[in-house]
Coordinates of C-alpha atoms and ligand atoms in Angstrom, one line a residue:
X1 CA 85.9 64.3 -35.5
X2 CA 83.9 61.3 -34.3
X3 CA 82.1 59.0 -36.7
X4 CA 78.6 59.8 -37.7
X5 CA 76.4 57.2 -36.0
X6 CA 74.1 57.2 -39.0
X7 CA 76.9 56.2 -41.4
X8 CA 76.7 52.5 -42.3
X9 CA 79.3 50.4 -40.5
X10 CA 81.5 48.4 -42.9
X11 CA 83.0 45.1 -42.0
X12 CA 86.4 46.8 -42.0
X13 CA 85.2 49.4 -39.4
X14 CA 83.4 46.7 -37.3
X15 CA 86.5 44.6 -37.1
X16 CA 88.7 47.6 -36.3
X17 CA 86.3 48.5 -33.4
X18 CA 86.5 44.9 -32.2
X19 CA 90.3 45.1 -32.3
X20 CA 90.2 48.4 -30.3
X21 CA 87.9 46.7 -27.8
X22 CA 90.5 44.0 -27.3
X23 CA 88.4 41.2 -28.7
X24 CA 90.5 40.4 -31.8
X25 CA 94.1 41.0 -32.8
X26 CA 95.3 42.6 -36.0
X27 CA 96.2 39.2 -37.6
X28 CA 92.8 37.7 -37.1
X29 CA 91.1 40.8 -38.3
X30 CA 93.1 40.8 -41.5
X31 CA 92.6 37.1 -42.0
X32 CA 88.8 37.6 -41.8
X33 CA 89.1 40.5 -44.3
X34 CA 91.0 38.2 -46.7
X35 CA 88.3 35.5 -46.4
X36 CA 85.6 38.2 -46.9
X37 CA 87.4 39.4 -50.0
X38 CA 87.6 35.9 -51.4
X39 CA 83.8 35.5 -50.8
X40 CA 83.2 38.6 -52.8
X41 CA 85.1 37.0 -55.8
X42 CA 83.1 33.8 -55.3
X43 CA 79.9 35.8 -55.2
X44 CA 80.7 37.4 -58.5
X45 CA 81.5 34.0 -60.1
X46 CA 78.3 32.5 -58.7
X47 CA 76.3 35.5 -59.9
X48 CA 77.4 35.2 -63.5
X49 CA 75.7 31.8 -63.8
X50 CA 75.6 30.4 -67.3
X51 CA 77.1 33.7 -68.6
X52 CA 80.4 32.9 -66.8
X53 CA 80.7 29.4 -68.1
X54 CA 80.9 28.2 -64.5
X55 CA 77.9 25.8 -64.3
X56 CA 78.1 22.1 -64.5
X57 CA 80.5 19.4 -63.4
X58 CA 84.3 19.7 -63.2
X59 CA 86.5 17.2 -64.9
X60 CA 87.0 16.3 -68.6
X61 CA 84.2 15.1 -70.9
X62 CA 83.0 11.7 -69.7
X63 CA 85.2 11.7 -66.6
X64 CA 83.9 13.4 -63.5
X65 CA 86.3 14.9 -61.0
X66 CA 85.8 13.1 -57.6
X67 CA 86.8 14.7 -54.3
X68 CA 88.0 13.1 -51.1
X69 CA 84.3 12.8 -50.0
X70 CA 83.7 10.5 -53.0
X71 CA 81.4 13.3 -54.5
X72 CA 81.6 14.6 -58.1
X73 CA 82.9 18.2 -58.0
X74 CA 81.1 21.0 -59.7
X75 CA 83.2 23.6 -61.7
X76 CA 82.2 26.2 -59.0
X77 CA 83.4 23.8 -56.2
X78 CA 86.9 23.8 -57.8
X79 CA 86.9 27.5 -58.6
X80 CA 85.7 28.6 -55.1
X81 CA 88.5 26.4 -53.6
X82 CA 91.1 28.0 -55.9
X83 CA 89.9 31.5 -55.0
X84 CA 90.1 30.9 -51.3
X85 CA 93.5 29.2 -51.5
X86 CA 95.0 31.9 -53.7
X87 CA 93.6 34.7 -51.5
X88 CA 94.9 33.2 -48.3
X89 CA 98.3 31.9 -49.5
X90 CA 100.2 35.2 -49.1
X91 CA 98.4 37.1 -46.4
X92 CA 100.9 36.1 -43.7
X93 CA 98.2 35.3 -41.1
X94 CA 98.0 31.5 -41.6
X95 CA 100.1 28.5 -40.8
X96 CA 97.9 26.3 -43.0
X97 CA 94.6 25.6 -44.7
X98 CA 92.2 22.7 -45.1
X99 CA 89.2 22.3 -47.4
X100 CA 86.4 20.0 -48.1
X101 CA 87.8 19.8 -51.6
X102 CA 91.3 18.8 -50.7
X103 CA 92.5 15.4 -49.4
X104 CA 94.8 16.9 -46.8
X105 CA 95.6 20.2 -45.2
X106 CA 98.2 22.4 -46.8
X107 CA 100.9 24.2 -44.8
X108 CA 101.9 27.7 -45.8
X109 CA 105.2 27.2 -47.7
X110 CA 108.5 28.3 -46.3
X111 CA 108.8 30.9 -49.1
X112 CA 105.7 32.8 -47.7
X113 CA 105.3 34.7 -44.4
X114 CA 103.6 32.5 -41.9
X115 CA 101.1 33.3 -39.1
X116 CA 99.5 31.5 -36.2
X117 CA 96.1 30.5 -37.5
X118 CA 94.6 27.5 -39.3
X119 CA 91.7 28.1 -41.7
X120 CA 89.2 25.4 -42.7
X121 CA 86.5 25.8 -45.2
X122 CA 83.7 24.4 -47.3
X123 CA 84.4 26.5 -50.4
X124 CA 80.9 26.0 -51.9
X125 CA 78.2 24.5 -49.8
X126 CA 75.0 23.2 -51.4
X127 CA 76.7 22.7 -54.7
X128 CA 73.8 20.5 -56.0
X129 CA 71.9 23.8 -56.1
X130 CA 74.3 25.6 -58.4
X131 CA 72.9 24.5 -61.7
X132 CA 69.3 25.3 -60.7
X133 CA 70.0 28.9 -59.4
X134 CA 69.3 28.3 -55.8
X135 CA 71.3 29.8 -52.9
X136 CA 74.7 28.3 -52.2
X137 CA 77.4 29.5 -49.7
X138 CA 80.9 29.3 -48.2
X139 CA 81.5 28.1 -44.6
X140 CA 84.7 28.8 -42.7
X141 CA 86.3 28.1 -39.3
X142 CA 89.5 29.5 -37.8
X143 CA 91.6 27.7 -35.2
X144 CA 95.0 28.5 -33.6
X145 CA 98.0 26.6 -34.8
X146 CA 99.4 24.8 -31.7
X147 CA 102.5 26.4 -30.3
X148 CA 105.8 25.5 -31.8
X149 CA 104.3 23.9 -34.9
X150 CA 105.7 25.6 -38.1
X151 CA 104.4 23.1 -40.7
X152 CA 101.0 21.9 -39.4
X153 CA 99.8 18.5 -40.5
X154 CA 96.2 17.3 -40.5
X155 CA 96.5 16.2 -36.8
X156 CA 97.1 19.8 -35.7
X157 CA 93.6 20.7 -36.9
X158 CA 91.9 18.1 -34.7
X159 CA 90.7 20.6 -32.1
X160 CA 87.2 20.7 -30.6
X161 CA 84.8 23.4 -31.8
X162 CA 85.1 25.2 -28.5
X163 CA 88.7 26.2 -29.7
X164 CA 87.5 28.1 -32.7
X165 CA 88.5 31.7 -32.6
X166 CA 86.2 32.8 -35.5
X167 CA 83.7 31.2 -37.8
X168 CA 81.3 32.4 -40.4
X169 CA 79.5 31.8 -43.7
X170 CA 78.7 33.7 -46.8
X171 CA 75.4 33.1 -48.5
X172 CA 75.1 33.8 -52.2
X173 CA 71.4 34.3 -52.4
X174 CA 69.2 37.2 -53.6
X175 CA 71.7 39.3 -51.7
X176 CA 75.2 38.2 -50.6
X177 CA 75.6 38.1 -46.8
X178 CA 78.5 37.4 -44.5
X179 CA 77.6 36.1 -41.1
X180 CA 80.4 36.1 -38.6
X181 CA 81.3 35.4 -35.0
X182 CA 84.6 35.9 -33.1
X183 CA 82.9 34.7 -29.9
X184 CA 81.2 37.9 -29.1
X185 CA 77.8 37.5 -30.7
X186 CA 76.8 36.7 -34.3
X187 CA 76.6 39.6 -36.7
X188 CA 75.4 39.8 -40.3
X189 CA 76.8 42.0 -43.1
X190 CA 75.2 42.5 -46.5
X191 CA 77.3 43.1 -49.6
X192 CA 76.7 46.5 -51.1
X193 CA 77.5 45.6 -54.7
X194 CA 77.8 49.2 -55.8
X195 CA 80.7 50.0 -53.4
X196 CA 81.9 46.4 -53.1
X197 CA 81.8 46.4 -49.3
X198 CA 80.1 44.3 -46.7
X199 CA 77.9 46.5 -44.5
X200 CA 76.7 45.6 -41.0
X201 CA 73.0 45.0 -41.3
X202 CA 72.2 42.9 -38.2
X203 CA 74.2 43.3 -34.9
X204 CA 73.7 40.5 -32.4
X205 CA 71.5 38.0 -34.2
X206 CA 69.2 36.2 -31.8
X207 CA 67.5 32.9 -32.7
X208 CA 64.0 32.7 -31.3
X209 CA 64.0 30.1 -28.5
X210 CA 60.9 28.3 -29.7
X211 CA 59.9 27.4 -33.2
X212 CA 57.3 25.7 -35.3
X213 CA 59.6 25.0 -38.3
X214 CA 61.9 22.1 -38.9
X215 CA 64.4 21.4 -41.7
X216 CA 65.3 17.8 -42.7
X217 CA 65.5 15.7 -45.8
X218 CA 62.3 13.7 -45.3
X219 CA 63.2 11.3 -48.1
X220 CA 65.6 9.6 -45.7
X221 CA 62.9 8.9 -43.1
X222 CA 62.9 5.1 -43.4
X223 CA 66.7 5.0 -42.9
X224 CA 66.7 7.0 -39.6
X225 CA 67.4 5.7 -36.1
X226 CA 64.4 5.1 -33.8
X227 CA 64.7 8.3 -31.7
X228 CA 64.7 10.5 -34.9
X229 CA 61.6 8.5 -36.2
X230 CA 59.9 9.2 -32.9
X231 CA 60.9 12.9 -32.8
X232 CA 59.8 13.8 -36.3
X233 CA 56.7 11.6 -35.9
X234 CA 55.6 13.8 -33.0
X235 CA 56.3 17.0 -35.0
X236 CA 54.2 15.7 -37.9
X237 CA 51.3 14.7 -35.5
X238 CA 50.9 18.5 -34.9
X239 CA 48.2 20.0 -32.7
X240 CA 46.7 16.6 -32.0
X241 CA 50.1 15.0 -31.0
X242 CA 52.2 15.2 -27.9
X243 CA 53.8 18.5 -29.0
X244 CA 50.4 20.2 -29.2
X245 CA 51.2 22.5 -32.1
X246 CA 51.4 22.3 -35.9
X247 CA 54.9 22.5 -37.5
X248 CA 56.0 23.6 -40.9
X249 CA 58.9 22.1 -42.9
X250 CA 61.6 23.7 -45.1
X251 CA 64.6 22.1 -46.8
X252 CA 66.8 24.0 -49.2
X253 CA 69.5 21.4 -49.3
X254 CA 72.1 24.1 -48.9
X255 CA 73.1 24.1 -45.3
X256 CA 74.1 27.8 -45.5
X257 CA 70.7 28.8 -46.7
X258 CA 68.8 26.6 -44.2
X259 CA 71.0 27.9 -41.3
X260 CA 70.6 31.5 -42.4
X261 CA 66.8 31.1 -42.3
X262 CA 67.0 29.6 -38.9
X263 CA 69.4 32.3 -37.6
X264 CA 66.9 34.9 -38.9
X265 CA 63.5 33.5 -37.9
X266 CA 64.2 30.3 -35.8
X267 CA 63.8 26.6 -36.6
X268 CA 65.7 23.4 -36.2
X269 CA 68.1 22.1 -38.8
X270 CA 68.9 18.4 -38.7
X271 CA 70.9 15.9 -40.7
X272 CA 70.6 12.9 -38.5
X273 CA 72.4 9.6 -38.5
X274 CA 70.8 7.2 -41.0
X275 CA 71.6 3.7 -42.1
X276 CA 73.0 5.0 -45.5
X277 CA 75.6 7.2 -43.8
X278 CA 76.0 5.4 -40.4
X279 CA 79.3 3.8 -41.5
X280 CA 80.8 7.3 -42.1
X281 CA 79.3 8.7 -38.9
X282 CA 76.8 11.0 -40.6
X283 CA 76.5 13.1 -43.7
X284 CA 77.8 16.6 -42.8
X285 CA 81.4 17.3 -42.0
X286 CA 82.4 18.3 -38.4
X287 CA 85.4 20.6 -39.0
X288 CA 84.1 22.9 -41.8
X289 CA 80.3 22.5 -41.7
X290 CA 79.0 21.5 -38.2
X291 CA 81.5 23.3 -36.0
X292 CA 81.4 26.7 -37.6
X293 CA 77.6 26.6 -37.8
X294 CA 77.4 25.4 -34.2
X295 CA 79.6 28.3 -33.0
X296 CA 77.5 30.9 -35.0
X297 CA 74.2 29.4 -33.6
X298 CA 75.4 29.2 -30.0
X299 CA 76.6 32.8 -30.2
X300 CA 73.1 33.8 -31.4
X301 CA 71.5 32.1 -28.4
X302 CA 70.7 28.8 -30.0
X303 CA 72.0 25.2 -29.5
X304 CA 73.9 22.7 -31.5
X305 CA 74.2 19.0 -30.8
X306 CA 75.0 15.6 -32.4
X307 CA 71.8 14.4 -30.7
X308 CA 74.0 12.9 -28.0
X309 CA 76.7 15.5 -27.3
X310 CA 77.2 19.3 -27.6
X311 CA 78.6 19.7 -31.1
X312 CA 81.4 22.1 -30.0
X313 CA 82.7 19.5 -27.5
X314 CA 83.2 16.7 -30.0
X315 CA 86.9 15.7 -30.0
X316 CA 87.7 15.4 -33.8
X317 CA 89.5 12.3 -35.0
X318 CA 89.7 13.2 -38.7
X319 CA 89.9 16.3 -40.9
X320 CA 86.9 15.1 -43.0
X321 CA 85.0 13.4 -40.1
X322 CA 81.2 13.4 -40.4
X323 CA 78.7 13.8 -37.6
X324 CA 74.9 13.9 -37.1
X325 CA 73.7 17.5 -36.8
X326 CA 70.8 19.2 -34.8
X327 CA 71.0 22.9 -34.5
X328 CA 68.9 26.0 -34.1
X329 CA 66.2 27.1 -31.7
X330 CA 67.2 26.1 -28.2
X331 CA 64.0 24.5 -27.1
X332 CA 63.7 22.4 -30.2
X333 CA 67.3 21.1 -30.2
X334 CA 66.8 20.2 -26.5
X335 CA 63.6 18.3 -27.5
X336 CA 65.5 16.3 -30.2
X337 CA 68.3 15.5 -27.7
X338 CA 65.7 14.3 -25.2
X339 CA 64.3 11.8 -27.7
X340 CA 67.8 10.4 -28.1
X341 CA 68.5 10.3 -24.4
X342 CA 65.2 8.5 -23.6
X343 CA 65.8 6.0 -26.4
X344 CA 69.4 5.3 -25.3
X345 CA 68.2 4.8 -21.7
X346 CA 65.8 2.1 -23.0
Ligands
AHG401 P1 78.2 20.3 -50.1 O1 77.5 20.8 -51.3 O2 79.3 21.2 -49.5 O3 78.7 18.9 -50.3 O4 77.2 20.2 -48.9 C1 75.9 19.7 -49.1 C2 75.2 19.4 -47.8 C3 74.5 20.5 -47.1 O5 74.7 21.8 -47.7 C4 73.0 20.2 -47.3 O6 72.4 20.5 -46.1 C5 73.0 18.7 -47.5 O7 74.3 18.4 -48.0 C6 72.0 18.3 -48.4 O8 71.9 16.9 -48.4 P2 70.8 16.1 -49.3 O9 71.2 16.3 -50.7 O10 70.9 14.7 -48.8 O11 69.4 16.7 -49.0
MN402 MN1 78.7 21.7 -47.5
MN403 MN1 81.0 22.0 -50.5

């Protein structure tokens, strides 16, 4: 009996078909299944909102809990991190894990079966939006553990984005969606809440090459570098300016939600260097925000850059390293890069 082509394709079936096609091994398939299962749990916690007692800041009364980023943690940041850690500790597919919410990576203990992969994640992205009921998400990236390393340290995660074997995000919005790449296109799955399963709803996402939509936090304008000032100035000049067309602007302040819109209908997402974050190298984190998103966007035909270098080719120097980010519709990312190149050339 062969499968009915009209039957919805679950994430499980999709991954099995990828395995049979030789594009993924059983370990990576099961690792992705575990991450997807953890995302379902996070989706349930997020969806309960005030009824689940999960809104607001973590920490005890009067004393906020501050993470390695120097940012106050929300209860859901902590809970999402715990859900991902617990789900992945015993699967046997990982050598170690690293998270936005933890100072250092954590090797899988000797007591547990150990695999060959490293998992990095931003457990809850856009957490400033939790308490106002706006979409948040989870972002993840999978690397190989270098050969011969049983107990990986932070340094073993410092691999360029081109070395990622899988990346994805889950967006907790009006519907919960998982968007995934294993290096053979970017595919979107929607959570069917009644059967508790992710169902393939868009095979081979393709970002429109051109766009009239940009995403940036405009309140930082006066802190930007000159090439960013010039680039956005020309977008704002619209039809009468050098770009010759009117642009629209959107900014959710959840990278997952902004990138999901861009993967679906095009656009450019940017978090450029500004004088407030210059000392740190940027605002967004390379290893579990910029790189997985860059992989997904490139696999959907878009482009991703720091403004001066292809994102996936950046050689990381720290687990929590920050970078400037430009990603989305190819033509627009190339335009932003050109402003930087022309500025740097004087
Ligand atoms: P996180 O909640 O994981 O710290 O990430 C927040 C990020 C990203 O999701 C978003 O694009 C950006 O920060 C928003 O920054 P502003 O608040 O400066 O707009
Ligand atoms: Mn984030
Ligand atoms: Mn986060």
